[in-house]
Amino acid sequence: MGEILNINHLSKTFGTNVVLTDIDFNVNTGDVTTIIGASGSGKSTLLRCINLLETPTSGDVIFHGIKVADGGMSEEDYRAKVGMVFQSFNLFNNHTVLSNCMLGQIRVLKKSKAEAKEQAMKYLEKVGMAPYINAKPAQLSGGQKQRVAIARALAMDPEILLFDEPTSALDPEMVGEVLEVMKKLAHEGMTMLVVTHEMSFARDISSHVVFMADGKIEEEGSSSDIFSNPKSPRTKEFLTRFREDN
Amino acid sequence: MTIADMSFIQRMIYIVQTYSGSLLKGTGVTMAIAIICTALGCLIGFGVGIVQTIEPKRSASPISKFLIKFVKVILSIYVEFFRGTPMMLQAAFIYYGASQLFGINMGMWKAAILIVSINTGAYMAETVRGGILSVDIGQTEGAKAIGMNHFQTMTSVILPQALRLIMPQIGNNLIINIKDTCVLSIIGTVELFFTFKSISGALYTYFEAATVTLIIYFILTFTCSRIMRYLETRMDGPANFDLATTDTLAYTSGLNSAHVPGRERL
Ligand SMILES: Nc1ncnc2c1ncn2[C@@H]1O[C@H](COP(=O)(O)OP(=O)(O)OP(=O)(O)O)[C@@H](O)[C@H]1O
Ligand SMILES: [Mg+2]
């Protein structure tokens, strides 16, 4: 399977605050990689660096062998291929559900309205939001918003989808509907990089798990490596806390 | 019956009957200047406000960073100067300055429109900047994350939301402009206030003429503020949405993806 993303010795500091240190890992086509770790360990910052919402202080984000920051491809072209789903949804408040899913296709991918609409409907149906095409984001529940946000990202036909704690802002009864959609995508072979606090979800769907602590990768491996057989004491401690919580 | 013998009400009726032509013309001039200048002022304000919110990319060259900074400084001087001095003096300064220094007679219309527009623009620039900044940063990140560039993000996502946020301010400016065109009488613009001065000067009925003119101003501003309210609710769209039925779904997901009337807003 081909390598899509290669995170190469990436570090990030904010002023004197070192948030990420020498992060190094790869994502291959079809991988479902989850990033877990305590609050403040730098997971969101890592995803934001990968999507170039933050500029890494050093190191590279390499997409199909091209260093993105070097101008080998434009930020916009890169982001069109690397979708992102945010904790806070970030749906366009001035657009309807349908229009949220069409806008990027029309303005960035230069598709016709008819094509964009067909594609948008396909993914809105997949996430179960097709009946809501005329609603504005403010008229939806959190779980519904997040499903639309996933459809919006999918409608761009990305090669990989980044998720930053997609269920953390949701009421407990809405977490399930979003995780269901993500499981479905994982089974269909979508390449995903997911930051999550939903440990049982991470255990069940991950092909690869990265455990972060203090801005470093403490341990990584397959789902069973990390969840059944953790090596590092910090990983063990983190997972024990999670087991106690559940 | 002479003016001196009339009652208050009779005098007002007399003024309206005798000077209906001048009053209408004055009203027309006032409204034309107010509407044109509010519109032009908004354009200027959007232009300036958008430039003020440009953050150069980190990868931008030092020259372009310097240029952006330079333009921003010039624009802030413009904003501060025109917000910080009386429009009546600006009018005199520009109108008489143009004729004395450059021998240009701008003509009343051009001068009036120029002065009120750049004044409104100075106020609107700050309003627009504030409007853009108060749109949640998540909206920008959502747009960037699907590959939209700065221009696309602005035009499709940020500015429409900023415009809705500042609609009350635009209404405010329109109303202020309706009233403030009166300072243009200093350069001889025959607007509503100028008409009031002519009538009261001719008849020596200051109280009645003022009452009539006040009522006209109030009708103008009140109507405009209602129209602006109406536009605001129009922009908000319907409070409820229809669940798309299987009918419309079949319709919209078909290959021809025909336009469903009123169902699309792009
Ligand atoms: N713009 C910024 N300026 C300075 N420090 C920042 C900035 N953004 C994040 N940080 C710091 O970086 C550290 C990591 O933050 P980050 O949001 O990446 O953690 P996280 O692992 O996603 O945590 P959580 O699980 O709570 O979402 C935190 O200490 C945070 O204060
Ligand atoms: Mg986070």
Coordinates of C-alpha atoms and ligand atoms in Angstrom, one line a residue:
Chain A
M1 CA 0.0 0.0 0.0
G2 CA 1.3 3.5 -0.9
E3 CA 2.5 6.0 1.6
I4 CA 0.3 9.1 1.7
L5 CA 1.6 11.1 4.5
N6 CA 5.0 11.2 6.0
I7 CA 5.5 13.3 9.1
N8 CA 9.2 13.9 9.3
H9 CA 10.9 15.0 12.5
L10 CA 8.2 17.6 13.1
S11 CA 8.5 20.1 16.0
K12 CA 6.5 23.0 17.0
T13 CA 7.1 25.7 19.6
F14 CA 4.8 28.6 20.5
G15 CA 7.2 31.3 21.8
T16 CA 9.2 29.4 24.4
N17 CA 6.5 26.8 24.9
V18 CA 7.7 23.5 23.3
V19 CA 4.5 21.7 22.2
L20 CA 5.7 19.1 19.8
T21 CA 9.1 17.4 19.7
D22 CA 10.4 15.4 16.8
I23 CA 7.2 13.7 15.8
D24 CA 7.8 11.1 13.1
F25 CA 5.3 8.7 11.6
N26 CA 3.7 7.6 8.4
V27 CA 0.2 7.1 7.1
N28 CA -0.4 4.6 4.3
T29 CA -3.4 4.2 2.1
G30 CA -6.3 2.6 3.9
D31 CA -4.8 3.1 7.4
V32 CA -7.0 4.1 10.3
T33 CA -4.5 5.8 12.6
T34 CA -5.7 7.1 16.0
I35 CA -3.8 9.5 18.1
I36 CA -4.4 9.2 21.8
G37 CA -2.9 10.9 24.8
A38 CA -3.6 13.1 27.8
S39 CA -5.1 16.6 27.4
G40 CA -2.4 19.1 26.4
S41 CA -0.1 16.5 25.0
G42 CA -0.2 18.3 21.6
K43 CA -2.6 16.1 19.6
S44 CA -4.6 19.0 18.2
T45 CA -1.5 21.0 17.4
L46 CA -0.1 18.0 15.5
L47 CA -3.3 17.8 13.4
R48 CA -3.2 21.5 12.8
C49 CA 0.4 21.3 11.7
I50 CA -0.4 18.5 9.3
N51 CA -3.2 20.5 7.8
L52 CA -0.9 23.6 7.7
L53 CA -3.3 25.6 10.0
E54 CA -0.1 26.0 12.0
T55 CA 3.4 26.2 10.5
P56 CA 5.7 23.6 12.0
T57 CA 8.8 25.2 13.6
S58 CA 11.0 22.5 12.1
G59 CA 10.6 19.2 10.2
D60 CA 8.3 18.5 7.3
V61 CA 4.9 17.3 6.3
I62 CA 5.5 15.2 3.2
F63 CA 2.5 14.3 1.0
H64 CA 3.2 11.6 -1.7
G65 CA 6.9 12.4 -1.4
I66 CA 6.4 16.2 -1.8
K67 CA 7.4 18.6 1.0
V68 CA 4.3 20.7 1.2
A69 CA 5.8 23.7 2.8
D70 CA 8.5 24.0 0.1
G71 CA 6.0 25.1 -2.5
G72 CA 6.1 21.8 -4.2
M73 CA 2.3 22.2 -4.1
S74 CA 0.1 25.0 -3.0
E75 CA -1.4 25.0 0.5
E76 CA -4.8 25.1 -1.1
D77 CA -4.3 22.1 -3.4
Y78 CA -2.9 20.2 -0.5
R79 CA -5.8 21.0 1.8
A80 CA -8.3 20.0 -0.9
K81 CA -6.9 16.5 -0.8
V82 CA -6.5 16.3 3.0
G83 CA -9.9 16.8 4.6
M84 CA -10.4 17.9 8.2
V85 CA -13.2 17.5 10.6
F86 CA -13.1 19.8 13.7
Q87 CA -14.3 19.3 17.2
S88 CA -16.4 22.5 16.8
F89 CA -17.8 21.5 13.4
N90 CA -17.0 24.8 11.7
L91 CA -19.9 24.5 9.2
F92 CA -20.5 27.7 7.2
N93 CA -23.3 29.4 9.1
N94 CA -24.5 31.4 6.1
H95 CA -25.0 28.3 4.0
T96 CA -27.6 25.5 4.0
V97 CA -26.5 21.9 4.6
L98 CA -26.5 21.2 0.9
S99 CA -24.6 24.4 0.1
N100 CA -22.0 23.6 2.8
C101 CA -21.3 20.4 0.9
M102 CA -21.2 22.0 -2.5
L103 CA -19.2 25.2 -1.9
G104 CA -15.7 23.7 -1.9
Q105 CA -16.5 21.5 -4.9
I106 CA -17.7 24.5 -6.9
R107 CA -15.1 27.1 -5.9
V108 CA -12.0 24.9 -5.3
L109 CA -12.6 21.9 -7.6
K110 CA -14.4 24.0 -10.2
K111 CA -17.2 21.5 -10.6
S112 CA -20.5 22.4 -12.2
K113 CA -23.4 22.9 -9.8
A114 CA -25.1 19.7 -11.0
E115 CA -22.1 17.6 -10.4
A116 CA -21.4 19.2 -7.0
K117 CA -25.0 18.6 -6.0
E118 CA -25.0 15.0 -7.0
Q119 CA -21.8 14.3 -5.1
A120 CA -23.1 16.3 -2.0
M121 CA -26.3 14.3 -2.0
K122 CA -24.3 11.0 -2.2
Y123 CA -22.4 11.8 0.9
L124 CA -25.3 13.4 2.8
E125 CA -27.2 10.2 2.2
K126 CA -24.2 8.2 3.5
V127 CA -24.2 10.2 6.8
G128 CA -28.0 10.1 7.0
M129 CA -28.5 13.9 6.6
A130 CA -30.1 14.0 3.1
P131 CA -33.5 15.1 4.5
Y132 CA -31.9 18.1 6.1
I133 CA -30.4 19.7 2.9
N134 CA -32.4 22.9 3.4
A135 CA -31.5 23.5 7.0
K136 CA -29.0 26.0 8.2
P137 CA -26.3 24.8 10.7
A138 CA -27.9 26.8 13.5
Q139 CA -31.0 24.6 13.1
L140 CA -29.2 21.3 13.7
S141 CA -28.2 19.3 16.7
G142 CA -24.5 18.8 17.4
G143 CA -24.4 15.2 16.1
Q144 CA -26.2 16.3 12.9
K145 CA -23.8 19.2 12.4
Q146 CA -20.8 16.8 12.8
R147 CA -22.3 14.4 10.3
V148 CA -22.8 17.2 7.8
A149 CA -19.2 18.3 8.4
I150 CA -18.0 14.8 7.6
A151 CA -20.1 14.9 4.4
R152 CA -18.6 18.2 3.5
A153 CA -15.1 16.9 3.9
L154 CA -16.0 13.7 1.9
A155 CA -17.5 15.6 -0.9
M156 CA -14.1 16.9 -1.8
D157 CA -12.9 13.4 -2.5
P158 CA -10.0 13.7 -0.1
E159 CA -7.2 11.1 0.0
I160 CA -7.1 11.2 3.8
L161 CA -9.5 12.6 6.5
L162 CA -8.2 14.2 9.7
F163 CA -10.5 14.2 12.7
D164 CA -9.8 16.3 15.8
E165 CA -11.9 14.9 18.6
P166 CA -15.0 14.9 16.5
T167 CA -17.3 13.8 19.3
S168 CA -15.9 15.8 22.2
A169 CA -18.3 18.7 21.8
L170 CA -21.3 16.4 21.6
D171 CA -23.9 15.4 24.2
P172 CA -23.4 11.7 25.1
E173 CA -26.5 10.5 23.2
M174 CA -25.1 12.0 20.0
V175 CA -21.6 10.5 20.2
G176 CA -22.8 7.1 18.8
E177 CA -24.3 8.4 15.6
V178 CA -21.0 10.1 14.7
L179 CA -18.9 7.2 15.6
E180 CA -21.2 4.9 13.5
V181 CA -20.5 7.1 10.5
M182 CA -16.8 7.0 11.1
K183 CA -16.8 3.2 11.5
K184 CA -18.6 2.9 8.3
L185 CA -15.9 5.0 6.5
A186 CA -13.2 2.9 8.1
H187 CA -14.7 -0.3 6.8
E188 CA -15.0 1.2 3.4
G189 CA -11.3 1.7 3.3
M190 CA -11.1 5.5 3.9
T191 CA -7.7 6.6 5.1
M192 CA -8.2 8.3 8.4
L193 CA -6.1 10.0 11.1
V194 CA -8.2 10.4 14.2
V195 CA -7.5 12.2 17.5
T196 CA -10.0 10.8 20.0
H197 CA -10.7 10.3 23.7
E198 CA -13.1 7.4 22.8
M199 CA -10.8 4.6 23.7
S200 CA -13.0 1.6 22.9
F201 CA -13.7 3.2 19.5
A202 CA -9.9 3.6 19.0
R203 CA -9.3 0.1 20.0
D204 CA -11.9 -1.3 17.6
I205 CA -11.2 0.6 14.4
S206 CA -7.5 1.4 14.5
S207 CA -5.0 -0.3 12.3
H208 CA -2.3 1.9 14.0
V209 CA -2.3 3.7 17.3
V210 CA 0.0 6.6 18.3
F211 CA 0.2 7.4 22.0
M212 CA 1.4 10.9 22.7
A213 CA 2.7 12.4 26.0
D214 CA 4.2 15.8 26.5
G215 CA 4.5 16.6 22.8
K216 CA 6.4 13.4 22.0
I217 CA 5.3 10.0 20.6
E218 CA 5.7 7.8 23.7
E219 CA 4.6 4.6 22.0
E220 CA 3.0 3.4 18.7
G221 CA 1.9 0.2 17.3
S222 CA -1.1 -1.9 16.3
S223 CA -4.3 -1.6 18.2
S224 CA -3.5 -4.8 20.1
D225 CA 0.1 -3.8 20.8
I226 CA -1.1 -0.6 22.5
F227 CA -4.3 -1.7 24.1
S228 CA -3.5 -5.2 25.2
N229 CA 0.2 -5.1 25.5
P230 CA 1.5 -1.6 26.2
K231 CA 5.3 -1.4 26.9
S232 CA 5.8 2.1 28.2
P233 CA 4.8 2.8 31.8
R234 CA 3.1 6.0 30.7
T235 CA 1.0 4.3 28.2
K236 CA 0.0 1.7 30.8
E237 CA -0.9 4.4 33.3
F238 CA -2.9 6.3 30.8
L239 CA -4.9 3.3 29.7
T240 CA -5.5 2.2 33.3
R241 CA -7.0 5.6 34.0
F242 CA -9.3 5.1 31.0
R243 CA -10.3 1.7 32.2
E244 CA -11.2 3.0 35.6
D245 CA -13.3 5.8 33.9
N246 CA -15.4 3.2 32.1
Chain B
M1 CA -56.1 86.1 4.3
T2 CA -52.4 87.0 4.8
I3 CA -49.9 84.9 6.5
A4 CA -50.1 87.0 9.7
D5 CA -53.8 86.2 10.1
M6 CA -53.4 82.4 9.8
S7 CA -53.4 79.9 12.6
F8 CA -50.4 77.5 13.1
I9 CA -52.1 74.7 11.2
Q10 CA -53.2 77.0 8.4
R11 CA -49.6 78.3 8.0
M12 CA -48.3 74.8 7.8
I13 CA -50.8 73.9 5.1
Y14 CA -50.0 77.1 3.3
I15 CA -46.3 76.2 3.3
V16 CA -46.9 72.7 2.1
Q17 CA -49.2 73.9 -0.7
T18 CA -47.1 76.8 -1.9
Y19 CA -43.7 75.1 -1.6
S20 CA -44.6 71.5 -2.4
G21 CA -42.4 71.7 -5.4
S22 CA -39.3 72.9 -3.5
L23 CA -40.0 70.6 -0.6
L24 CA -40.2 67.6 -2.9
K25 CA -37.1 68.6 -4.7
G26 CA -35.2 69.1 -1.5
T27 CA -36.4 65.8 -0.2
G28 CA -35.4 64.1 -3.4
V29 CA -31.9 65.7 -3.3
T30 CA -31.5 64.7 0.4
M31 CA -32.6 61.1 -0.2
A32 CA -30.5 60.8 -3.4
I33 CA -27.4 62.0 -1.7
A34 CA -28.0 59.9 1.4
I35 CA -28.7 56.6 -0.5
I36 CA -25.9 57.1 -3.1
C37 CA -23.4 58.1 -0.5
T38 CA -24.3 55.3 1.9
A39 CA -23.9 52.8 -0.9
L40 CA -20.6 54.3 -2.0
G41 CA -19.5 54.6 1.6
C42 CA -20.2 50.9 2.1
L43 CA -18.1 50.0 -0.9
I44 CA -15.2 52.2 0.4
G45 CA -15.7 50.8 3.9
F46 CA -15.6 47.2 2.6
G47 CA -12.6 47.9 0.5
V48 CA -10.7 49.6 3.4
G49 CA -11.9 47.2 6.1
I50 CA -10.9 44.1 4.0
V51 CA -7.4 45.5 3.4
Q52 CA -7.1 46.3 7.1
T53 CA -7.7 42.7 8.0
I54 CA -5.2 41.2 5.5
E55 CA -2.5 39.3 7.3
P56 CA 0.4 38.6 4.9
K57 CA 1.3 34.9 4.6
R58 CA 4.4 34.0 6.6
S59 CA 6.0 33.0 3.3
A60 CA 5.3 36.4 1.7
S61 CA 8.4 38.4 0.6
P62 CA 9.6 41.3 2.7
I63 CA 8.6 43.7 0.0
S64 CA 5.0 42.6 -0.1
K65 CA 4.8 42.6 3.7
F66 CA 6.1 46.2 3.6
L67 CA 3.6 47.2 1.0
I68 CA 0.7 45.8 2.9
K69 CA 1.9 47.7 6.0
F70 CA 2.3 50.9 4.1
V71 CA -1.2 50.8 2.5
K72 CA -2.6 50.0 5.9
V73 CA -1.0 53.1 7.5
I74 CA -2.3 55.3 4.7
L75 CA -5.8 53.9 5.1
S76 CA -5.7 54.4 8.9
I77 CA -4.8 58.0 8.3
Y78 CA -7.7 58.4 6.0
V79 CA -10.1 56.8 8.6
E80 CA -8.8 58.8 11.5
F81 CA -8.8 62.1 9.6
F82 CA -12.3 61.9 8.2
R83 CA -13.8 60.5 11.4
G84 CA -12.0 63.1 13.5
T85 CA -13.0 66.3 11.8
P86 CA -16.4 67.9 11.1
M87 CA -18.0 67.1 7.8
M88 CA -19.1 70.7 7.3
L89 CA -15.5 71.9 7.4
Q90 CA -14.4 69.0 5.2
A91 CA -17.0 70.2 2.7
A92 CA -15.8 73.7 2.8
F93 CA -12.1 72.6 2.6
I94 CA -12.5 70.3 -0.4
Y95 CA -15.0 72.4 -2.3
Y96 CA -13.3 75.8 -1.9
G97 CA -9.9 74.3 -1.9
A98 CA -10.5 72.6 -5.2
S99 CA -11.5 75.9 -6.8
Q100 CA -8.9 78.1 -5.1
L101 CA -5.9 75.8 -5.5
F102 CA -6.6 74.0 -8.7
G103 CA -9.2 76.2 -10.3
I104 CA -11.7 73.3 -10.4
N105 CA -15.4 74.0 -9.9
M106 CA -16.6 70.6 -8.8
G107 CA -20.2 71.5 -9.0
M108 CA -22.6 70.9 -6.1
W109 CA -23.5 67.3 -6.9
K110 CA -20.0 66.0 -7.3
A111 CA -18.8 67.8 -4.3
A112 CA -21.7 66.6 -2.1
I113 CA -21.4 63.0 -3.2
L114 CA -17.6 63.0 -2.8
I115 CA -17.7 64.4 0.7
V116 CA -20.5 62.4 2.2
S117 CA -19.2 59.1 0.6
I118 CA -15.7 59.4 1.9
N119 CA -17.0 60.4 5.3
T120 CA -19.3 57.4 5.4
G121 CA -16.5 55.2 4.1
A122 CA -14.3 56.2 7.0
Y123 CA -16.9 55.2 9.5
M124 CA -17.9 52.0 7.6
A125 CA -14.2 50.9 7.4
E126 CA -14.0 50.5 11.1
T127 CA -17.4 48.8 11.2
V128 CA -16.5 46.4 8.5
R129 CA -13.2 45.6 10.2
G130 CA -15.0 44.9 13.4
G131 CA -17.6 42.8 11.6
I132 CA -14.9 40.7 9.9
L133 CA -13.1 40.1 13.1
S134 CA -16.2 39.1 15.0
V135 CA -16.9 36.2 12.6
D136 CA -15.7 33.1 14.4
I137 CA -12.2 32.0 13.4
G138 CA -13.6 28.5 13.0
Q139 CA -15.4 29.7 9.9
T140 CA -12.1 30.7 8.3
E141 CA -10.5 27.4 9.3
G142 CA -13.4 25.4 8.0
A143 CA -13.0 27.1 4.6
K144 CA -9.3 26.8 4.5
A145 CA -9.6 23.1 5.4
I146 CA -11.4 22.4 2.2
G147 CA -8.8 24.2 0.2
M148 CA -10.4 27.6 -0.2
N149 CA -8.0 30.5 -0.7
H150 CA -8.2 33.9 1.1
F151 CA -10.4 35.5 -1.6
Q152 CA -12.8 32.6 -1.8
T153 CA -13.0 32.4 2.0
M154 CA -13.8 36.1 2.2
T155 CA -16.4 36.2 -0.6
S156 CA -18.3 33.0 0.2
V157 CA -18.0 32.7 3.9
I158 CA -16.7 35.7 5.9
L159 CA -18.1 38.8 4.2
P160 CA -21.7 37.5 3.9
Q161 CA -21.7 36.9 7.7
A162 CA -19.9 40.2 8.4
L163 CA -22.4 42.0 6.2
R164 CA -25.3 40.5 8.2
L165 CA -23.6 41.5 11.4
I166 CA -23.2 45.1 10.4
M167 CA -26.6 45.6 8.7
P168 CA -27.8 47.6 11.8
Q169 CA -24.7 49.9 11.4
I170 CA -25.4 50.4 7.7
G171 CA -29.0 51.5 8.6
N172 CA -27.5 53.8 11.2
N173 CA -25.3 55.4 8.6
L174 CA -28.1 55.8 6.2
I175 CA -30.2 57.7 8.8
I176 CA -27.2 59.8 9.8
N177 CA -26.6 60.7 6.2
I178 CA -30.2 61.7 5.7
K179 CA -29.9 64.2 8.5
D180 CA -26.3 65.2 8.0
T181 CA -26.7 66.2 4.3
C182 CA -27.9 69.5 5.9
V183 CA -24.3 70.5 6.5
L184 CA -23.9 70.6 2.7
S185 CA -26.0 73.8 2.6
I186 CA -22.6 75.4 3.3
I187 CA -21.6 74.7 -0.3
G188 CA -25.0 75.6 -1.6
T189 CA -26.5 72.1 -2.1
V190 CA -30.2 72.6 -2.4
E191 CA -31.3 69.8 -0.1
L192 CA -34.1 69.6 2.4
F193 CA -32.5 71.8 5.0
F194 CA -31.6 74.4 2.4
T195 CA -35.3 74.4 1.3
F196 CA -36.3 75.0 4.9
K197 CA -34.0 78.0 5.2
S198 CA -35.4 79.5 1.9
I199 CA -39.0 79.0 3.0
S200 CA -38.5 80.4 6.4
G201 CA -36.5 83.3 5.0
A202 CA -39.2 84.2 2.5
L203 CA -42.2 83.9 4.9
Y204 CA -40.6 84.6 8.3
T205 CA -42.5 81.6 9.6
Y206 CA -39.6 79.7 11.2
F207 CA -41.6 77.7 13.7
E208 CA -44.1 76.3 11.0
A209 CA -41.5 75.7 8.4
A210 CA -39.3 73.9 11.0
T211 CA -42.3 71.8 12.0
V212 CA -43.1 70.8 8.4
T213 CA -39.4 70.0 7.6
L214 CA -39.0 68.0 10.8
I215 CA -42.0 65.9 10.0
I216 CA -40.6 65.2 6.5
Y217 CA -37.2 64.2 8.0
F218 CA -38.8 61.9 10.5
I219 CA -41.0 60.2 7.8
L220 CA -37.8 59.7 5.7
T221 CA -35.7 58.2 8.5
F222 CA -38.5 56.1 10.0
T223 CA -39.3 54.6 6.6
C224 CA -35.7 53.8 6.0
S225 CA -35.2 52.2 9.4
R226 CA -38.2 50.0 8.8
I227 CA -36.9 49.0 5.3
M228 CA -33.5 48.1 6.8
R229 CA -35.2 45.9 9.5
Y230 CA -37.1 44.2 6.7
L231 CA -33.9 43.5 4.8
E232 CA -32.3 42.1 7.9
T233 CA -35.1 39.5 8.4
R234 CA -34.9 38.7 4.7
M235 CA -31.2 38.0 5.1
D236 CA -31.9 35.7 8.0
G237 CA -33.9 33.4 5.8
P238 CA -36.8 31.3 7.0
A239 CA -36.9 30.5 10.7
N240 CA -37.9 26.9 9.9
F241 CA -36.7 24.5 7.3
D242 CA -38.6 21.8 5.4
L243 CA -37.4 18.2 5.7
A244 CA -36.7 17.2 2.1
T245 CA -39.2 14.5 1.2
T246 CA -38.4 11.4 -0.8
D247 CA -39.8 13.3 -3.8
T248 CA -37.4 16.1 -3.7
L249 CA -34.6 13.7 -2.9
A250 CA -35.3 11.7 -6.0
Y251 CA -35.4 15.0 -7.9
T252 CA -32.2 16.4 -6.5
S253 CA -30.1 13.3 -6.6
G254 CA -31.0 12.6 -10.2
L255 CA -28.4 13.0 -12.9
N256 CA -29.8 16.3 -14.2
S257 CA -29.9 17.6 -10.7
A258 CA -32.3 20.2 -11.8
H259 CA -32.7 23.4 -9.9
V260 CA -35.4 23.2 -7.2
P261 CA -36.9 26.7 -7.0
G262 CA -36.0 28.5 -3.9
R263 CA -34.1 25.5 -2.5
E264 CA -30.6 26.7 -3.4
R265 CA -28.7 29.5 -2.1
L266 CA -25.2 29.6 -3.5
Ligands
LIG1 N1 -1.6 29.2 19.8 C1 -1.0 28.7 20.9 N2 -0.1 29.4 21.6 C2 0.5 28.9 22.6 N3 0.4 27.7 23.1 C3 -0.5 26.9 22.5 C4 -1.2 27.3 21.3 N4 -2.0 26.3 20.9 C5 -1.8 25.3 21.8 N5 -0.9 25.6 22.7 C6 -0.4 24.8 23.8 O1 0.0 23.6 23.3 C7 -0.2 22.5 24.2 C8 -0.9 21.4 23.4 O2 -2.2 21.8 23.0 P1 -3.1 20.9 22.2 O3 -4.4 21.6 22.0 O4 -2.4 20.5 20.9 O5 -3.4 19.7 23.1 P2 -4.3 18.4 22.9 O6 -3.5 17.2 23.0 O7 -5.1 18.6 21.7 O8 -5.3 18.5 24.2 P3 -6.8 18.2 24.3 O9 -6.9 16.7 24.5 O10 -7.3 18.9 25.6 O11 -7.5 18.7 23.1 C9 -1.0 23.1 25.3 O12 -0.2 23.2 26.4 C10 -1.5 24.4 24.8 O13 -1.6 25.3 25.8
MG2 MG -7.2 19.0 21.2

